[in-house]
PDB file of C-alpha atoms and ligand atoms in Angstrom:
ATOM      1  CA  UNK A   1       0.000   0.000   0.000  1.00 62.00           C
ATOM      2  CA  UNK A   2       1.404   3.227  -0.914  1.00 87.00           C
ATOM      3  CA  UNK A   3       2.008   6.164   1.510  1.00 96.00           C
ATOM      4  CA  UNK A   4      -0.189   8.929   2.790  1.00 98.00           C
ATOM      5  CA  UNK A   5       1.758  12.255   3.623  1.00 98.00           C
ATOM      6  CA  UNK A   6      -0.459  14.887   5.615  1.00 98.00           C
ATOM      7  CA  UNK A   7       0.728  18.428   4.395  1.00 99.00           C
ATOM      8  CA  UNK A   8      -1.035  20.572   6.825  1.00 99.00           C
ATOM      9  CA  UNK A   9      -0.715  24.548   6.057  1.00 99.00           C
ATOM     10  CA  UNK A  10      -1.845  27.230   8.821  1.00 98.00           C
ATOM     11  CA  UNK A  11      -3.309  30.563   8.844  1.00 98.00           C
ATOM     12  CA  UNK A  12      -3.047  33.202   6.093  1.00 98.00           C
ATOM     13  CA  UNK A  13      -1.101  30.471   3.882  1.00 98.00           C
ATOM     14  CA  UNK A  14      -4.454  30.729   1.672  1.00 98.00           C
ATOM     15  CA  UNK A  15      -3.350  33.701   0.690  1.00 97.00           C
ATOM     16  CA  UNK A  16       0.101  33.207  -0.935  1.00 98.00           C
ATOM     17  CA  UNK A  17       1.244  34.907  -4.062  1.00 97.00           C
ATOM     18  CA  UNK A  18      -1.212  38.101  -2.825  1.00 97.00           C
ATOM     19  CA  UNK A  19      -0.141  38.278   0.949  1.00 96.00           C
ATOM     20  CA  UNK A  20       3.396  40.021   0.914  1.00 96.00           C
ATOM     21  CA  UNK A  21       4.939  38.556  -2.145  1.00 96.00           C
ATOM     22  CA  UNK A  22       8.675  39.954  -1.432  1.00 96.00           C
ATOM     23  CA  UNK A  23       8.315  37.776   1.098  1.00 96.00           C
ATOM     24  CA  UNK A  24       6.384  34.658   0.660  1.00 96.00           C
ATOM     25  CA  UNK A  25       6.710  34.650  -3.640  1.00 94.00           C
ATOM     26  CA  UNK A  26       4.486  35.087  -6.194  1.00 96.00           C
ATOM     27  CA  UNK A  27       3.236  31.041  -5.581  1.00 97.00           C
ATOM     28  CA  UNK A  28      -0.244  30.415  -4.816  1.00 98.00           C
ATOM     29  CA  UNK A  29      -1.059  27.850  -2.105  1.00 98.00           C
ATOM     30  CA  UNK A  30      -3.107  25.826  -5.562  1.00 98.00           C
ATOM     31  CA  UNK A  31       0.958  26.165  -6.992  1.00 98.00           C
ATOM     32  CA  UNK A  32       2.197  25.069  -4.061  1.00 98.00           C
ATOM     33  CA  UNK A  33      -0.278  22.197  -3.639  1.00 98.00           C
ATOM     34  CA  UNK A  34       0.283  21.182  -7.615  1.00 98.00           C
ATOM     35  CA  UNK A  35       3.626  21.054  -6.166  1.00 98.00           C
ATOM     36  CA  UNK A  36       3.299  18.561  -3.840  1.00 98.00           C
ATOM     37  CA  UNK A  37       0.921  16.147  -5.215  1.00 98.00           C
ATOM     38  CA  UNK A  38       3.196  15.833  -8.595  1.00 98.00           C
ATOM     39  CA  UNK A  39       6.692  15.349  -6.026  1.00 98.00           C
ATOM     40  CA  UNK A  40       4.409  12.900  -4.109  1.00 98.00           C
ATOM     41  CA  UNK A  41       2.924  10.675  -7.151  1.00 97.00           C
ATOM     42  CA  UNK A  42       6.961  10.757  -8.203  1.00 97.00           C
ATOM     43  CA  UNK A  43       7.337   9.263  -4.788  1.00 96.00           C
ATOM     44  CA  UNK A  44       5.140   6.696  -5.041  1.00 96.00           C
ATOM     45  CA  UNK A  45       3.233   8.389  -2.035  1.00 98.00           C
ATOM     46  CA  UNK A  46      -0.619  10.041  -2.343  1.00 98.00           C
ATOM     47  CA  UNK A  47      -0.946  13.173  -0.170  1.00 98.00           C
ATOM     48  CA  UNK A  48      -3.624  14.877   1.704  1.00 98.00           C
ATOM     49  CA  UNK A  49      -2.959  18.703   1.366  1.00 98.00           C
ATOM     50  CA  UNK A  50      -5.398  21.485   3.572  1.00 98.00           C
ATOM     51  CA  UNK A  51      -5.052  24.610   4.930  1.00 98.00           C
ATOM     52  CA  UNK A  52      -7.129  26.080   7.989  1.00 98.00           C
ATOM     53  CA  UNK A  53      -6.795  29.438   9.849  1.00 98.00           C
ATOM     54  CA  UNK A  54      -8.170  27.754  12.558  1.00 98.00           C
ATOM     55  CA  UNK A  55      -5.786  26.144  15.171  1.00 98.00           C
ATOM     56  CA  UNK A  56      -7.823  23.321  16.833  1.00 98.00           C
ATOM     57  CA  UNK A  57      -8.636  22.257  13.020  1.00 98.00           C
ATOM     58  CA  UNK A  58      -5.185  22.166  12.691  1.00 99.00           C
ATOM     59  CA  UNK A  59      -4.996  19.904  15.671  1.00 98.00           C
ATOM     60  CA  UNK A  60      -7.870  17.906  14.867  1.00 98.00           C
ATOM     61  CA  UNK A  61      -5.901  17.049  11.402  1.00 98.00           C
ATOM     62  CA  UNK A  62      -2.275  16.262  13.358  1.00 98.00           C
ATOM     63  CA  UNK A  63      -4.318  13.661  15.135  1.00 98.00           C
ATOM     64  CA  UNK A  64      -6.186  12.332  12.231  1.00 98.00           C
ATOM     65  CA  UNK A  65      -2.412  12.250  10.467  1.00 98.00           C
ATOM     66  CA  UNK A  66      -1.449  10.337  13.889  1.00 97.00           C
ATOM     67  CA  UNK A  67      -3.370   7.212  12.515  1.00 96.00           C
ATOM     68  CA  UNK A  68      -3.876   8.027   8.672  1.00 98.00           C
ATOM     69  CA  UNK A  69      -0.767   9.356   7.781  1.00 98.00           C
ATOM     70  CA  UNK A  70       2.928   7.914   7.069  1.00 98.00           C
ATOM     71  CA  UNK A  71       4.352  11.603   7.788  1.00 98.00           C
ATOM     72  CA  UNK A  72       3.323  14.529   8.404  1.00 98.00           C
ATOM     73  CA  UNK A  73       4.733  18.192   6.653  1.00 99.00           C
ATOM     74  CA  UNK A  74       3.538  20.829   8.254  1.00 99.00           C
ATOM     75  CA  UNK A  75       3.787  24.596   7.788  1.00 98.00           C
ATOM     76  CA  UNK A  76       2.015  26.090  10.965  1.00 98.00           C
ATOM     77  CA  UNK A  77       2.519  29.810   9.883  1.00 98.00           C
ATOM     78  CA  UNK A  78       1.978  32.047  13.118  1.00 98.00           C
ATOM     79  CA  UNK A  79       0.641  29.461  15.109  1.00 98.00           C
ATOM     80  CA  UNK A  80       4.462  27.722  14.907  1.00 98.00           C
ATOM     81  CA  UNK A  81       5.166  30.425  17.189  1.00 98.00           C
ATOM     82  CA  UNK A  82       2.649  30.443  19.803  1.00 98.00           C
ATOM     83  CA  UNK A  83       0.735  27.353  19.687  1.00 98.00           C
ATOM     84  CA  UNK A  84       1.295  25.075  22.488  1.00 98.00           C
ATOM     85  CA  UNK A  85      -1.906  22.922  21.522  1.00 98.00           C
ATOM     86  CA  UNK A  86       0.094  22.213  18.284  1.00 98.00           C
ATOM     87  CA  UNK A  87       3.528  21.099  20.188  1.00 98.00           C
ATOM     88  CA  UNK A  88       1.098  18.477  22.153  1.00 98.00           C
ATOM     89  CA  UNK A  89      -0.857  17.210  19.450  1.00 98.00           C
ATOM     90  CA  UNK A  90       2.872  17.022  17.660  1.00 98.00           C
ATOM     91  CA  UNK A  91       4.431  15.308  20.361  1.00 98.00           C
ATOM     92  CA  UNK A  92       1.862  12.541  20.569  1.00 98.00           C
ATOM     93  CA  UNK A  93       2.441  11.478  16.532  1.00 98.00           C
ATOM     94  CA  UNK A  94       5.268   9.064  16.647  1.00 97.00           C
ATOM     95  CA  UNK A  95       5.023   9.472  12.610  1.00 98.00           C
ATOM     96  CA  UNK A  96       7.943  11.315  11.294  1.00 98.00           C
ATOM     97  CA  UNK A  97       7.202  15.614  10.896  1.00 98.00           C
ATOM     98  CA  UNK A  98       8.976  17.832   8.653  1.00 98.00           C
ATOM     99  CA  UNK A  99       8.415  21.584   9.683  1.00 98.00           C
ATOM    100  CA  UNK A 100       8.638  23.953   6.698  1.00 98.00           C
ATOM    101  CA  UNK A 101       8.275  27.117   5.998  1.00 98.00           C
ATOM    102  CA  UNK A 102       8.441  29.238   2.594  1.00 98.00           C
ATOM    103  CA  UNK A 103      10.808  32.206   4.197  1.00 98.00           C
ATOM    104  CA  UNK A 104      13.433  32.121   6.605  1.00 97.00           C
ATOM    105  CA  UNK A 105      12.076  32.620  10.282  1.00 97.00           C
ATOM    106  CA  UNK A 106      15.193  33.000  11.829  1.00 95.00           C
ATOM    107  CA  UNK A 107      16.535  36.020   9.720  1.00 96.00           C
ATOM    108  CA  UNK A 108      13.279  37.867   9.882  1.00 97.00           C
ATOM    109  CA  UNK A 109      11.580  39.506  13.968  1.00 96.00           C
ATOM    110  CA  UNK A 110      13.001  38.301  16.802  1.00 97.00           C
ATOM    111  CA  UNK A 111       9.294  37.011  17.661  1.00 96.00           C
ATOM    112  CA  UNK A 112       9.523  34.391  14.776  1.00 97.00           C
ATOM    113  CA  UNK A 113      12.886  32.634  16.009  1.00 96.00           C
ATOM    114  CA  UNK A 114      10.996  30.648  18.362  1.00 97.00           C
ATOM    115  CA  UNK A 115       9.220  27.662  17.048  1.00 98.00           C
ATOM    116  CA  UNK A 116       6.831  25.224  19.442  1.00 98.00           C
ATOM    117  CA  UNK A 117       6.941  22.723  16.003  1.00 98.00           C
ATOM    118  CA  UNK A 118      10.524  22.311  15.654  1.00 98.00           C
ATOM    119  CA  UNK A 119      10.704  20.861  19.283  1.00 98.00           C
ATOM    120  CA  UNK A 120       8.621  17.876  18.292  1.00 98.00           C
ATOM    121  CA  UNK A 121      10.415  17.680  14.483  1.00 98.00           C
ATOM    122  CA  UNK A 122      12.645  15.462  12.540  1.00 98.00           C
ATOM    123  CA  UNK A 123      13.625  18.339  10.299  1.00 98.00           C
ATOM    124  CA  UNK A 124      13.554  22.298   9.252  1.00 98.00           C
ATOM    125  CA  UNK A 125      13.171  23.405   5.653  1.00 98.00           C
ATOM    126  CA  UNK A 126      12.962  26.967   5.889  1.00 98.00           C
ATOM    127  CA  UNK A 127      13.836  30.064   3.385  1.00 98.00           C
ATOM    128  CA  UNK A 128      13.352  28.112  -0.045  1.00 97.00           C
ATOM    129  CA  UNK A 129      10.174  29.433  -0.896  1.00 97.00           C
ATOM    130  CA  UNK A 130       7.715  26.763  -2.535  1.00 97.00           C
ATOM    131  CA  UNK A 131      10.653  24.943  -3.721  1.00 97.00           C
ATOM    132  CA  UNK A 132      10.508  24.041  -0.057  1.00 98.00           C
ATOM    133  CA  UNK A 133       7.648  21.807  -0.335  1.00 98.00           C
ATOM    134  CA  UNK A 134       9.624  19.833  -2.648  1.00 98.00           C
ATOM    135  CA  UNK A 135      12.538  19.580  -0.123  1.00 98.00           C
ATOM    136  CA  UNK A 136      10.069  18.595   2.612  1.00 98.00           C
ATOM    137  CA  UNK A 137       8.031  15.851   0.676  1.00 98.00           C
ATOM    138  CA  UNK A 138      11.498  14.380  -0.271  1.00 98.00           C
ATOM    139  CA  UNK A 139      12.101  14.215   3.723  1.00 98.00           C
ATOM    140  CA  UNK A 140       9.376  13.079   4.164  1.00 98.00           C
ATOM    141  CA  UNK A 141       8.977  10.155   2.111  1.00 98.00           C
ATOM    142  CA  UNK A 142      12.564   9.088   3.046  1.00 98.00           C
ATOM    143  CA  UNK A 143      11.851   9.037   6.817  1.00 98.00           C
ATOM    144  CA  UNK A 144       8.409   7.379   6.213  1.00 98.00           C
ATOM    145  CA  UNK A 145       9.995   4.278   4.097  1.00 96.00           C
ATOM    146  CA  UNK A 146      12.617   4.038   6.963  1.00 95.00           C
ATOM    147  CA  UNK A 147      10.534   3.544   9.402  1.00 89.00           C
ATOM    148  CA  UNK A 148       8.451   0.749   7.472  1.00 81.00           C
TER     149      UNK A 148
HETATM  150  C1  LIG B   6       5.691  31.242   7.583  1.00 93.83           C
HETATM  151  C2  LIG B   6       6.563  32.035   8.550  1.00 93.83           C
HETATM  152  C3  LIG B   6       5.751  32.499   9.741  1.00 93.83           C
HETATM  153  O1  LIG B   6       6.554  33.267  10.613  1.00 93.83           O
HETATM  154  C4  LIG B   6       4.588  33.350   9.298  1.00 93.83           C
HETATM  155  O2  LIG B   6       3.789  33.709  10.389  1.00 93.83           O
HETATM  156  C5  LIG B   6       3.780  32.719   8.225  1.00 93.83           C
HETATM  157  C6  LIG B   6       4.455  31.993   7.165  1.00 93.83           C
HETATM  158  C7  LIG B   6       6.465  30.876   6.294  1.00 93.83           C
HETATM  159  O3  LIG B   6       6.046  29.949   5.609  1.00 93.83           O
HETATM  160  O4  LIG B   6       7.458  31.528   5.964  1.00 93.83           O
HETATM  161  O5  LIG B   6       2.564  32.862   8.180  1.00 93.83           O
HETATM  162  O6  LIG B   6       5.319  30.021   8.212  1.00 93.83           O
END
């Protein structure tokens, strides 16, 4: 059976290629999740891609990944820097994560240097833009088949 990778995106990534493009790039979050379901298929892996603003629908979808999902990449926008609720539903996957994000937290505020996802990570693929995704779904499909 092949493999299911979660790619769960957080608030205001609906908005890509409109919201701050000399930041985020010109990539819609439709580019971005053409992206990842072509990488994927190359993989051999099928993907479930969604996006919420909402973080205990993000939650609710780490813990659906918990027992659907071979890995799980996740881009928790804003809420990577806040959200405790996210660290615990993270820390009870024992699936492999991959934490990505499209610009480079740690050269930007102060406020975005700490993460509560990359605590409860395999991996950070930050600054690449959407060629990111690509990165991370790589990751992630190589943890995945190690650990089965
Ligand atoms: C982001 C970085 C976060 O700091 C920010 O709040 C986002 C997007 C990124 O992909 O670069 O919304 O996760």
């Amino acid at each position: 059976m092949s493999l299911t990778i979660y790619c769960l995106n957080g608030p205001n990534l609906n908005l890509l290629g409109e919201r701050e493009p000399e930041i985020y790039g010109r990539d819609t979050l439709d580019d971005v999740r053409a992206l990842v379901e072509s990488r994927c298929s190359e993989g051999g892996a099928s993907v479930v891609f969604r996006q919420s603003n909402h973080e205990g629908e993000l939650v609710d979808w780490i813990q659906e990944a918990r027992t659907k999902g071979a890995a799980l990449i996740l881009n928790a926008g804003a809420y990577t820097h806040t959200s405790i609720a996210i660290h615990d539903a993270l820390k009870a996957l024992t699936i492999p994560v991959v934490e990505v994000h499209l610009s480079n937290p740690g050269n930007r505020e102060s406020f975005r240097r700490r993460s509560f996802v990359a605590p409860a990570a395999s991996g950070v693929i930050a600054g690449f833009g959407a060629y990111g995704y690509r990165l991370a779904v790589d990751a992630a499909i190589e943890l995945a088949n190690k650990r089965s």
